[in-house]
């Protein structure tokens, strides 16, 4: 049904503004719960008031909304995926928010490309969780590269990178798409790929929503395994942990299918310490095994091996032991379980349910900090940040694991540390109990700032992942020698700086 809305939104400039009309097949909402939700995000530390929320049915509606906003002097347009940003990146103060979830059912189709590779065409507003369920249950296929948590949209993660324990092998999610449909900041709907409109394709990937709104993505698939052997092993020394993790991610031949790691507190604290490590609730962490020389924190390498129902147990055991046998973890501190592939990929859902029960998921803020740190500086980072600044934990996971630059195409808009092939992702995923909200949030934000400041003043080779800066000076430093390319891309695909204003990189021009 076609809905005609007129006037559809009113420019909020001081002169009283301009009223415009468009007709779209979807809906436009100017108040109430939808607008309130669009002014908040998972970070829970920012809140703004958008003028309107557009629920498009497809790219035509998005294109019309962008073109209508272009007619005003100051309206901006933010695509909102699932609003799981931390620092207001999907917000548009006084502007238009495009609720991409309303298009999540569009496009879904599985096919085989000319070179025989299976793919899924999906909406930019589709949740990865739904893609997993559909691809596995209907086709026994699955995307190759994931995020840890799947309640995120395709457009949202592709605008950043999309990383998890498969990134060392397949690269981030931005390396596993072969085509995109995009609505640019000029309102043009354009198809692009590495060979067609390639500049737009690479701009949009990791482009922080600055160059276009992704309405369709073609995602590479592979046969889905049935089962996963999921293993955690513990280290007291950071250099032994990094040596093994780097060895695993650099293997040309057989390695695990997933490699991650995390830091945890050397103590019995149930949120930050030993109890967070065992995978099976029946298992317990034997702290007598920890060497006396261990410090305030310990390190856990987390790996997983895919297999099929038809594989013999002895074959799976042999494959796992061949790799585990090469690792130098603390004897007796090894934990493992076998789970279905879908359970494994959706493993964070259990933590989500637990956090929801405690009121730390929806109700409390999440002052998270994510960085990429080069191998050159990761030991220094460990000594100051893990062993000193956050040695009591952050109330949630503190991830640290290596990735390979060679798996990242430098034509995308993502920026990485400058030196060497190996760099680490560090994620301080802070959860704040509701009763300690104001004090802890402020303390966490200050500590995040201190960490970034320490990195800058100590010449650490790092980049923020899911970056958040407020001044153009900081963005300039963030992009480094990629800044002029980023600005040039902006001038071509969104010359009036209408898109994703919540990133605070460019100012809307009349
Ligand atoms: P939103 O927050 O809605 O949007 C993010 C940005 O992308 C905004 O600038 C927005 O305008 C833009 N955008 C949204 N949709 C589109 C579109 N269709 N086209 C163009 N631009 C668009 N990241 C990882 O890499 N790995 C992880 O394991 C991981 N785990 C996470 C777990 C949790 C619980 C949370 C909260 C976040 C996690 N993230 C992870 C971070 C996540 O990838 C980003 O925050 C991502 O942007 C969230 O997706 P979203 O759909 O909610 O996007």
Coordinates of C-alpha atoms and ligand atoms in Angstrom, one line a residue:
X1 CA 0.0 0.0 0.0
X2 CA 1.3 3.4 -0.9
X3 CA 1.2 6.0 2.0
X4 CA 1.4 9.6 1.0
X5 CA 2.7 11.8 3.8
X6 CA 2.7 15.6 3.4
X7 CA 4.4 17.5 4.8
X8 CA 6.7 14.7 5.9
X9 CA 9.3 16.5 7.9
X10 CA 10.0 20.1 8.8
X11 CA 13.5 21.5 8.7
X12 CA 14.5 22.6 12.2
X13 CA 16.5 25.7 11.1
X14 CA 16.0 28.9 13.1
X15 CA 14.1 30.6 10.3
X16 CA 11.2 28.3 10.6
X17 CA 12.5 26.0 7.8
X18 CA 11.2 24.4 4.8
X19 CA 8.5 21.9 4.6
X20 CA 8.7 19.2 2.1
X21 CA 6.6 16.3 0.9
X22 CA 7.5 12.9 -0.5
X23 CA 5.6 9.9 -1.1
X24 CA 7.1 6.6 0.0
X25 CA 5.7 3.1 0.3
X26 CA 6.9 2.9 3.9
X27 CA 6.0 5.0 6.8
X28 CA 7.3 8.2 8.4
X29 CA 7.0 8.6 12.2
X30 CA 7.4 12.0 13.8
X31 CA 7.0 11.3 17.5
X32 CA 6.4 8.6 20.1
X33 CA 8.4 5.5 21.0
X34 CA 10.0 5.0 17.6
X35 CA 11.6 8.4 17.6
X36 CA 12.7 8.0 21.2
X37 CA 14.4 4.7 20.4
X38 CA 16.1 6.2 17.4
X39 CA 17.6 8.8 19.7
X40 CA 19.4 6.2 21.8
X41 CA 21.8 3.3 21.4
X42 CA 23.4 0.3 23.1
X43 CA 26.1 2.6 24.6
X44 CA 23.4 4.3 26.6
X45 CA 25.5 7.4 27.1
X46 CA 24.0 9.7 24.5
X47 CA 20.5 10.7 23.7
X48 CA 19.3 13.1 21.0
X49 CA 15.9 13.9 19.5
X50 CA 15.6 13.1 15.8
X51 CA 12.9 14.9 13.8
X52 CA 11.5 11.8 12.1
X53 CA 12.0 8.1 11.7
X54 CA 11.5 6.7 8.2
X55 CA 10.6 3.0 7.9
X56 CA 11.4 2.3 4.2
X57 CA 10.2 -0.7 2.3
X58 CA 13.3 -0.6 0.0
X59 CA 16.0 1.5 -1.7
X60 CA 13.4 3.7 -3.6
X61 CA 12.1 5.0 -0.3
X62 CA 15.6 5.6 1.1
X63 CA 16.6 7.4 -2.1
X64 CA 13.5 9.6 -1.8
X65 CA 14.1 10.4 1.8
X66 CA 17.8 11.4 1.1
X67 CA 16.8 13.5 -1.9
X68 CA 14.1 15.3 0.1
X69 CA 16.5 16.0 3.0
X70 CA 18.9 17.4 0.4
X71 CA 16.4 20.1 -0.4
X72 CA 16.8 21.5 3.1
X73 CA 19.7 23.5 4.4
X74 CA 20.5 21.4 7.4
X75 CA 18.7 18.1 7.6
X76 CA 20.9 15.0 8.0
X77 CA 20.1 11.3 7.5
X78 CA 21.3 8.4 9.6
X79 CA 20.8 4.8 8.7
X80 CA 20.1 2.9 11.9
X81 CA 20.8 -0.8 11.9
X82 CA 20.2 -2.3 15.3
X83 CA 21.5 0.8 17.2
X84 CA 24.3 -1.3 18.8
X85 CA 26.7 1.6 18.5
X86 CA 28.3 2.9 21.7
X87 CA 28.7 6.6 21.1
X88 CA 25.7 7.8 19.1
X89 CA 27.1 6.9 15.7
X90 CA 23.7 5.9 14.3
X91 CA 21.9 9.1 15.6
X92 CA 20.8 12.2 13.8
X93 CA 20.0 15.1 16.0
X94 CA 17.0 17.0 14.6
X95 CA 17.3 14.9 11.4
X96 CA 16.0 11.8 9.8
X97 CA 16.7 8.3 11.0
X98 CA 16.2 5.5 8.5
X99 CA 15.2 2.4 10.4
X100 CA 16.9 -0.2 8.3
X101 CA 15.3 -3.1 10.2
X102 CA 12.1 -2.4 8.3
X103 CA 13.8 -3.8 5.2
X104 CA 15.3 -6.9 6.8
X105 CA 13.1 -9.3 4.8
X106 CA 14.1 -7.8 1.4
X107 CA 16.4 -9.6 -1.1
X108 CA 17.0 -12.9 0.7
X109 CA 18.2 -15.3 -1.9
X110 CA 20.9 -17.9 -2.0
X111 CA 22.8 -18.6 -5.3
X112 CA 26.0 -19.8 -6.8
X113 CA 28.3 -17.3 -8.6
X114 CA 30.1 -17.9 -11.9
X115 CA 33.2 -19.3 -10.1
X116 CA 31.1 -21.8 -8.2
X117 CA 31.1 -20.0 -4.8
X118 CA 27.8 -20.0 -2.9
X119 CA 26.5 -16.6 -1.8
X120 CA 23.5 -15.0 -0.1
X121 CA 21.9 -11.7 -1.2
X122 CA 20.6 -10.0 2.0
X123 CA 19.2 -6.7 3.0
X124 CA 21.5 -4.1 4.7
X125 CA 19.0 -4.1 7.5
X126 CA 19.1 -7.9 8.0
X127 CA 20.4 -9.2 11.3
X128 CA 23.3 -11.7 11.1
X129 CA 21.5 -14.0 13.5
X130 CA 18.6 -14.4 11.0
X131 CA 21.0 -14.9 8.1
X132 CA 22.8 -17.7 10.1
X133 CA 19.5 -19.5 10.9
X134 CA 18.2 -19.3 7.4
X135 CA 21.4 -20.2 5.6
X136 CA 22.1 -23.2 7.9
X137 CA 18.5 -24.6 8.2
X138 CA 17.5 -24.1 4.5
X139 CA 20.8 -24.6 2.7
X140 CA 23.4 -26.1 5.1
X141 CA 25.5 -23.1 4.2
X142 CA 26.9 -20.3 6.4
X143 CA 28.8 -17.0 6.0
X144 CA 32.6 -17.5 6.5
X145 CA 33.3 -14.5 8.8
X146 CA 31.3 -13.5 11.8
X147 CA 31.1 -11.1 14.7
X148 CA 30.9 -12.6 18.2
X149 CA 27.4 -11.3 18.7
X150 CA 24.8 -11.6 15.9
X151 CA 22.1 -9.1 16.9
X152 CA 23.8 -6.6 14.6
X153 CA 22.8 -5.7 11.0
X154 CA 24.7 -6.4 7.9
X155 CA 24.9 -2.6 7.0
X156 CA 26.1 -1.8 10.6
X157 CA 29.0 -4.2 10.7
X158 CA 30.0 -3.7 7.1
X159 CA 30.3 0.1 7.9
X160 CA 32.9 -0.8 10.5
X161 CA 34.6 -4.1 9.6
X162 CA 33.0 -7.0 11.4
X163 CA 35.5 -9.1 13.3
X164 CA 35.6 -12.3 15.3
X165 CA 37.7 -15.5 15.7
X166 CA 37.5 -16.3 11.9
X167 CA 39.0 -13.0 10.9
X168 CA 42.6 -14.3 10.9
X169 CA 41.6 -16.7 8.1
X170 CA 38.9 -15.0 6.0
X171 CA 39.5 -11.4 6.9
X172 CA 36.7 -9.2 8.5
X173 CA 33.2 -9.3 7.1
X174 CA 34.1 -6.5 4.8
X175 CA 36.3 -9.0 2.9
X176 CA 33.5 -11.4 2.5
X177 CA 31.1 -9.4 0.3
X178 CA 31.2 -9.3 -3.4
X179 CA 28.5 -6.9 -4.3
X180 CA 26.6 -4.1 -2.7
X181 CA 23.5 -1.9 -3.5
X182 CA 24.0 1.5 -2.1
X183 CA 22.0 4.8 -1.9
X184 CA 24.6 7.5 -1.9
X185 CA 24.4 10.9 -0.1
X186 CA 23.1 12.3 -3.4
X187 CA 20.2 10.0 -3.3
X188 CA 21.4 7.8 -6.2
X189 CA 20.8 4.1 -5.9
X190 CA 24.0 2.4 -7.3
X191 CA 25.1 -1.2 -7.5
X192 CA 28.8 -1.8 -6.9
X193 CA 31.4 -4.5 -6.6
X194 CA 35.2 -4.8 -6.9
X195 CA 34.9 -4.4 -10.7
X196 CA 31.8 -2.2 -11.1
X197 CA 31.7 1.3 -9.4
X198 CA 34.6 -0.1 -7.4
X199 CA 35.4 3.2 -5.8
X200 CA 32.0 3.3 -4.2
X201 CA 32.2 -0.3 -3.2
X202 CA 35.5 0.1 -1.3
X203 CA 34.5 3.5 0.1
X204 CA 31.4 2.1 1.8
X205 CA 33.1 -0.9 3.3
X206 CA 34.4 0.3 6.7
X207 CA 33.1 3.8 5.7
X208 CA 31.3 4.5 9.0
X209 CA 28.1 5.2 7.0
X210 CA 29.7 8.3 5.4
X211 CA 29.3 7.5 1.7
X212 CA 26.1 5.6 1.3
X213 CA 23.4 3.5 2.8
X214 CA 23.8 -0.2 2.1
X215 CA 20.5 -1.7 1.0
X216 CA 21.8 -5.1 -0.3
X217 CA 24.9 -7.1 0.2
X218 CA 26.1 -10.3 -1.4
X219 CA 27.8 -12.4 1.3
X220 CA 30.1 -15.3 0.5
X221 CA 29.0 -18.6 2.0
X222 CA 30.6 -22.0 2.7
X223 CA 29.3 -25.4 3.7
X224 CA 28.2 -25.2 7.4
X225 CA 29.8 -27.7 9.7
X226 CA 27.5 -29.6 12.1
X227 CA 29.6 -29.4 15.2
X228 CA 32.3 -27.5 16.9
X229 CA 34.9 -28.5 19.5
X230 CA 35.3 -25.4 21.6
X231 CA 38.5 -25.2 23.8
X232 CA 40.0 -22.8 26.2
X233 CA 43.5 -22.9 27.6
X234 CA 45.1 -20.6 30.2
X235 CA 48.4 -18.8 30.4
X236 CA 50.2 -16.9 33.1
X237 CA 52.6 -15.1 30.8
X238 CA 51.5 -12.7 28.1
X239 CA 54.4 -13.5 25.8
X240 CA 53.6 -17.2 25.9
X241 CA 50.0 -16.5 25.2
X242 CA 50.8 -14.2 22.2
X243 CA 53.4 -16.6 20.9
X244 CA 50.9 -19.4 20.7
X245 CA 48.1 -17.2 19.4
X246 CA 50.3 -15.8 16.7
X247 CA 51.5 -19.3 15.7
X248 CA 47.9 -20.5 15.3
X249 CA 46.8 -17.5 13.2
X250 CA 49.9 -17.7 11.0
X251 CA 49.6 -21.4 10.1
X252 CA 49.4 -22.0 6.3
X253 CA 48.2 -25.6 6.8
X254 CA 45.8 -26.9 9.3
X255 CA 44.8 -24.7 12.2
X256 CA 41.8 -24.1 14.3
X257 CA 38.7 -22.6 12.6
X258 CA 38.4 -19.9 15.2
X259 CA 41.1 -18.2 17.3
X260 CA 40.3 -15.6 20.0
X261 CA 41.7 -14.8 23.4
X262 CA 40.9 -12.8 26.5
X263 CA 42.4 -11.4 29.7
X264 CA 40.9 -12.2 33.1
X265 CA 41.5 -11.4 36.7
X266 CA 43.7 -13.8 38.6
X267 CA 41.1 -14.2 41.4
X268 CA 37.8 -15.8 42.3
X269 CA 35.6 -12.9 41.3
X270 CA 32.7 -14.4 39.5
X271 CA 32.4 -11.6 36.9
X272 CA 36.0 -10.9 36.1
X273 CA 38.0 -13.9 37.4
X274 CA 38.6 -17.6 37.2
X275 CA 34.9 -18.7 37.1
X276 CA 34.5 -16.9 33.7
X277 CA 36.8 -19.5 32.0
X278 CA 35.3 -23.0 32.2
X279 CA 32.9 -23.8 29.3
X280 CA 31.0 -26.6 30.9
X281 CA 29.1 -25.6 34.1
X282 CA 30.2 -28.9 35.6
X283 CA 33.9 -27.9 35.2
X284 CA 35.8 -25.9 37.8
X285 CA 38.9 -23.8 37.6
X286 CA 41.7 -25.4 39.7
X287 CA 43.5 -22.4 40.9
X288 CA 46.2 -24.6 42.5
X289 CA 47.5 -25.0 39.0
X290 CA 48.4 -21.3 38.6
X291 CA 52.2 -20.8 39.0
X292 CA 53.3 -18.7 41.9
X293 CA 55.0 -16.3 39.5
X294 CA 51.6 -15.3 37.9
X295 CA 50.6 -11.7 38.1
X296 CA 47.3 -9.8 38.6
X297 CA 45.8 -11.1 35.4
X298 CA 45.9 -14.3 33.4
X299 CA 45.3 -15.0 29.7
X300 CA 42.9 -17.4 28.0
X301 CA 43.3 -18.6 24.4
X302 CA 40.0 -19.7 23.0
X303 CA 39.9 -21.9 19.9
X304 CA 37.4 -24.0 18.0
X305 CA 37.5 -26.8 15.5
X306 CA 34.7 -27.5 13.0
X307 CA 33.6 -31.0 12.2
X308 CA 30.7 -33.0 10.7
X309 CA 28.4 -35.4 12.4
X310 CA 29.8 -38.2 10.3
X311 CA 33.4 -37.6 11.5
X312 CA 34.7 -40.2 13.9
X313 CA 35.4 -38.9 17.4
X314 CA 39.0 -40.3 17.2
X315 CA 39.6 -38.2 14.0
X316 CA 38.4 -35.0 15.7
X317 CA 40.5 -35.8 18.8
X318 CA 43.6 -36.4 16.7
X319 CA 43.1 -33.1 14.7
X320 CA 42.6 -31.1 17.9
X321 CA 45.5 -32.7 19.8
X322 CA 47.9 -32.1 16.9
X323 CA 47.4 -28.4 17.4
X324 CA 46.8 -28.2 21.1
X325 CA 49.9 -30.4 21.7
X326 CA 52.0 -27.6 20.3
X327 CA 50.7 -25.0 22.8
X328 CA 52.5 -24.0 26.0
X329 CA 49.5 -23.4 28.3
X330 CA 49.4 -24.2 32.1
X331 CA 48.9 -27.9 32.5
X332 CA 45.4 -28.7 33.9
X333 CA 43.9 -25.4 32.9
X334 CA 42.2 -26.7 29.7
X335 CA 38.5 -26.6 29.2
X336 CA 36.4 -28.0 26.3
X337 CA 33.0 -28.9 25.1
X338 CA 31.4 -30.0 21.9
X339 CA 28.4 -27.9 20.7
X340 CA 26.5 -27.6 17.5
X341 CA 27.8 -25.0 15.0
X342 CA 24.7 -22.8 15.4
X343 CA 25.0 -22.9 19.2
X344 CA 28.6 -21.9 18.9
X345 CA 28.0 -19.0 16.5
X346 CA 25.2 -17.8 18.8
X347 CA 27.2 -18.4 22.0
X348 CA 27.0 -14.7 23.1
X349 CA 23.2 -15.1 23.3
X350 CA 23.6 -16.9 26.7
X351 CA 25.6 -13.9 28.0
X352 CA 23.0 -11.6 26.6
X353 CA 20.2 -13.5 28.5
X354 CA 22.2 -13.4 31.7
X355 CA 22.9 -9.7 31.4
X356 CA 19.2 -9.0 30.6
X357 CA 18.3 -10.8 33.8
X358 CA 20.7 -8.7 35.8
X359 CA 19.6 -5.4 34.1
X360 CA 23.0 -4.8 32.6
X361 CA 22.0 -5.2 28.9
X362 CA 19.2 -2.9 28.1
X363 CA 19.0 -0.7 31.1
X364 CA 22.6 0.2 31.9
X365 CA 25.2 2.1 29.8
X366 CA 28.1 0.4 28.1
X367 CA 31.2 2.5 28.0
X368 CA 33.1 0.1 25.7
X369 CA 36.5 0.7 24.2
X370 CA 37.8 -1.2 21.1
X371 CA 41.2 -0.8 19.6
X372 CA 43.6 -2.3 17.1
X373 CA 47.1 -2.4 18.5
X374 CA 50.1 -3.5 16.5
X375 CA 52.2 -6.5 17.5
X376 CA 55.1 -4.2 18.0
X377 CA 53.4 -2.5 21.0
X378 CA 51.1 -5.1 22.4
X379 CA 53.4 -6.2 25.2
X380 CA 53.8 -2.6 26.3
X381 CA 50.0 -2.3 26.2
X382 CA 49.7 -5.4 28.3
X383 CA 52.1 -4.1 30.9
X384 CA 50.3 -0.7 31.4
X385 CA 46.7 -1.4 30.5
X386 CA 45.9 -5.0 31.4
X387 CA 48.4 -5.4 34.3
X388 CA 47.8 -2.0 35.8
X389 CA 44.9 0.1 34.6
X390 CA 42.2 -2.6 34.3
X391 CA 43.8 -5.3 36.5
X392 CA 40.6 -5.5 38.5
X393 CA 38.5 -6.2 35.4
X394 CA 35.9 -4.2 33.6
X395 CA 32.8 -6.1 34.6
X396 CA 32.7 -7.9 31.3
X397 CA 35.1 -9.5 28.7
X398 CA 38.5 -8.1 27.9
X399 CA 39.3 -9.5 24.5
X400 CA 42.7 -9.6 23.0
X401 CA 43.7 -11.7 20.0
X402 CA 45.7 -11.4 16.8
X403 CA 44.7 -10.8 13.2
X404 CA 46.7 -10.6 9.9
X405 CA 46.8 -7.4 7.9
X406 CA 47.3 -9.4 4.8
X407 CA 43.6 -10.5 5.1
X408 CA 42.4 -6.9 4.9
X409 CA 42.1 -5.1 1.6
X410 CA 43.6 -1.6 1.9
X411 CA 41.2 -0.2 -0.6
X412 CA 38.4 -0.2 1.9
X413 CA 37.9 2.7 4.3
X414 CA 39.0 0.7 7.4
X415 CA 42.2 2.0 9.0
X416 CA 44.6 -0.3 10.7
X417 CA 47.8 0.2 12.8
X418 CA 50.7 1.0 10.5
X419 CA 53.4 -1.6 11.2
X420 CA 53.8 -5.3 10.6
X421 CA 51.4 -8.0 9.4
X422 CA 50.1 -8.9 12.9
X423 CA 48.0 -6.7 15.0
X424 CA 45.7 -7.3 17.9
X425 CA 42.1 -6.4 18.6
X426 CA 41.6 -5.2 22.2
X427 CA 38.0 -4.9 23.4
X428 CA 37.2 -3.7 26.9
X429 CA 33.5 -4.7 27.1
X430 CA 32.4 -2.9 30.2
X431 CA 29.2 -3.8 32.0
X432 CA 28.0 -1.5 34.7
X433 CA 25.6 -2.8 37.4
X434 CA 22.5 -0.5 37.4
X435 CA 22.9 0.5 41.1
X436 CA 26.5 1.8 40.4
X437 CA 25.6 3.6 37.2
X438 CA 26.6 7.3 37.4
X439 CA 29.8 6.7 39.3
X440 CA 31.1 3.8 37.3
X441 CA 30.1 5.1 33.9
X442 CA 32.0 8.3 34.5
X443 CA 35.0 6.5 35.9
X444 CA 35.0 4.1 32.9
X445 CA 34.7 6.9 30.3
X446 CA 37.6 8.7 32.0
X447 CA 39.7 5.5 32.0
X448 CA 38.9 4.9 28.3
X449 CA 40.2 8.4 27.6
X450 CA 43.3 7.8 29.7
X451 CA 44.0 4.6 27.7
X452 CA 43.7 6.4 24.4
X453 CA 45.7 9.3 25.7
X454 CA 48.4 6.9 27.0
X455 CA 48.5 5.3 23.6
X456 CA 48.9 8.6 21.8
X457 CA 51.6 10.0 24.2
X458 CA 53.6 6.8 24.2
X459 CA 53.7 6.5 20.4
X460 CA 51.7 3.3 20.4
X461 CA 50.9 2.1 16.9
X462 CA 47.1 1.8 17.3
X463 CA 43.7 2.7 15.8
X464 CA 40.4 2.9 17.5
X465 CA 38.0 0.2 16.1
X466 CA 34.3 1.5 16.0
X467 CA 36.1 4.9 16.4
X468 CA 34.6 7.8 18.3
X469 CA 36.1 11.2 18.1
X470 CA 34.6 14.7 18.3
X471 CA 37.1 17.0 16.6
X472 CA 38.3 16.9 13.0
X473 CA 41.9 17.1 14.4
X474 CA 41.4 13.7 16.1
X475 CA 39.8 12.2 12.9
X476 CA 42.7 13.5 10.9
X477 CA 45.1 11.7 13.3
X478 CA 42.9 8.6 13.2
X479 CA 43.0 8.3 9.4
X480 CA 46.6 9.4 9.1
X481 CA 47.7 9.2 5.5
X482 CA 44.3 7.9 4.5
X483 CA 42.6 11.2 5.5
X484 CA 42.8 12.8 2.1
X485 CA 41.3 9.7 0.5
X486 CA 38.5 9.7 3.0
X487 CA 37.7 13.4 2.4
X488 CA 37.9 12.9 -1.4
X489 CA 35.4 10.0 -1.2
X490 CA 33.1 12.1 0.9
X491 CA 33.2 14.9 -1.6
X492 CA 32.2 12.5 -4.4
X493 CA 29.5 10.4 -2.7
X494 CA 28.1 12.7 0.0
X495 CA 29.2 16.2 -0.9
X496 CA 26.6 17.9 1.4
X497 CA 27.7 15.7 4.3
X498 CA 24.2 14.5 4.9
X499 CA 24.9 10.9 6.0
X500 CA 25.7 9.5 9.4
X501 CA 26.2 12.8 11.3
X502 CA 26.5 10.9 14.5
X503 CA 30.1 10.0 13.6
X504 CA 30.9 13.6 14.0
X505 CA 33.5 13.6 11.1
X506 CA 32.0 16.2 8.7
X507 CA 29.6 19.1 9.1
X508 CA 26.5 19.3 7.0
X509 CA 26.8 22.0 4.4
X510 CA 23.8 23.9 3.0
Ligands
LIG1 P1 24.2 0.8 14.1 O1 24.7 1.0 15.5 O2 22.7 1.0 13.9 O3 25.0 1.7 13.1 C1 26.4 1.8 13.1 C2 26.9 2.8 12.1 O4 26.6 2.3 10.8 C3 26.1 4.2 12.1 O5 27.0 5.2 11.7 C4 25.0 4.0 11.0 O6 24.6 5.2 10.5 C5 25.7 3.1 10.0 N1 24.8 2.2 9.3 C6 23.9 1.4 9.9 N2 23.3 0.7 8.9 C7 23.8 1.1 7.7 C8 23.6 0.7 6.4 N3 22.7 -0.2 6.0 N4 24.4 1.4 5.4 C9 25.3 2.3 5.8 N5 25.5 2.6 7.0 C10 24.8 2.0 8.0 N6 31.7 -5.7 16.2 C11 32.6 -6.6 15.7 O7 33.2 -6.3 14.7 N7 32.7 -7.8 16.2 C12 32.0 -8.2 17.3 O8 32.1 -9.3 17.8 C13 31.0 -7.3 17.9 N8 30.3 -7.6 18.9 C14 29.4 -6.7 19.4 C15 28.6 -7.1 20.5 C16 27.7 -6.2 21.0 C17 26.8 -6.7 22.1 C18 27.6 -4.9 20.5 C19 26.7 -3.9 21.1 C20 28.4 -4.5 19.5 C21 29.3 -5.4 18.9 N9 30.1 -5.1 17.8 C22 31.0 -6.0 17.3 C23 30.1 -3.7 17.3 C24 29.2 -3.6 16.1 O9 29.7 -4.3 15.0 C25 28.9 -2.2 15.7 O10 28.5 -1.4 16.8 C26 27.9 -2.1 14.6 O11 27.9 -0.8 14.1 C27 26.5 -2.4 15.2 O12 25.6 -2.7 14.2 P2 24.2 -2.1 14.1 O13 23.5 -2.8 13.1 O14 23.6 -2.0 15.4 O15 24.7 -0.6 13.6

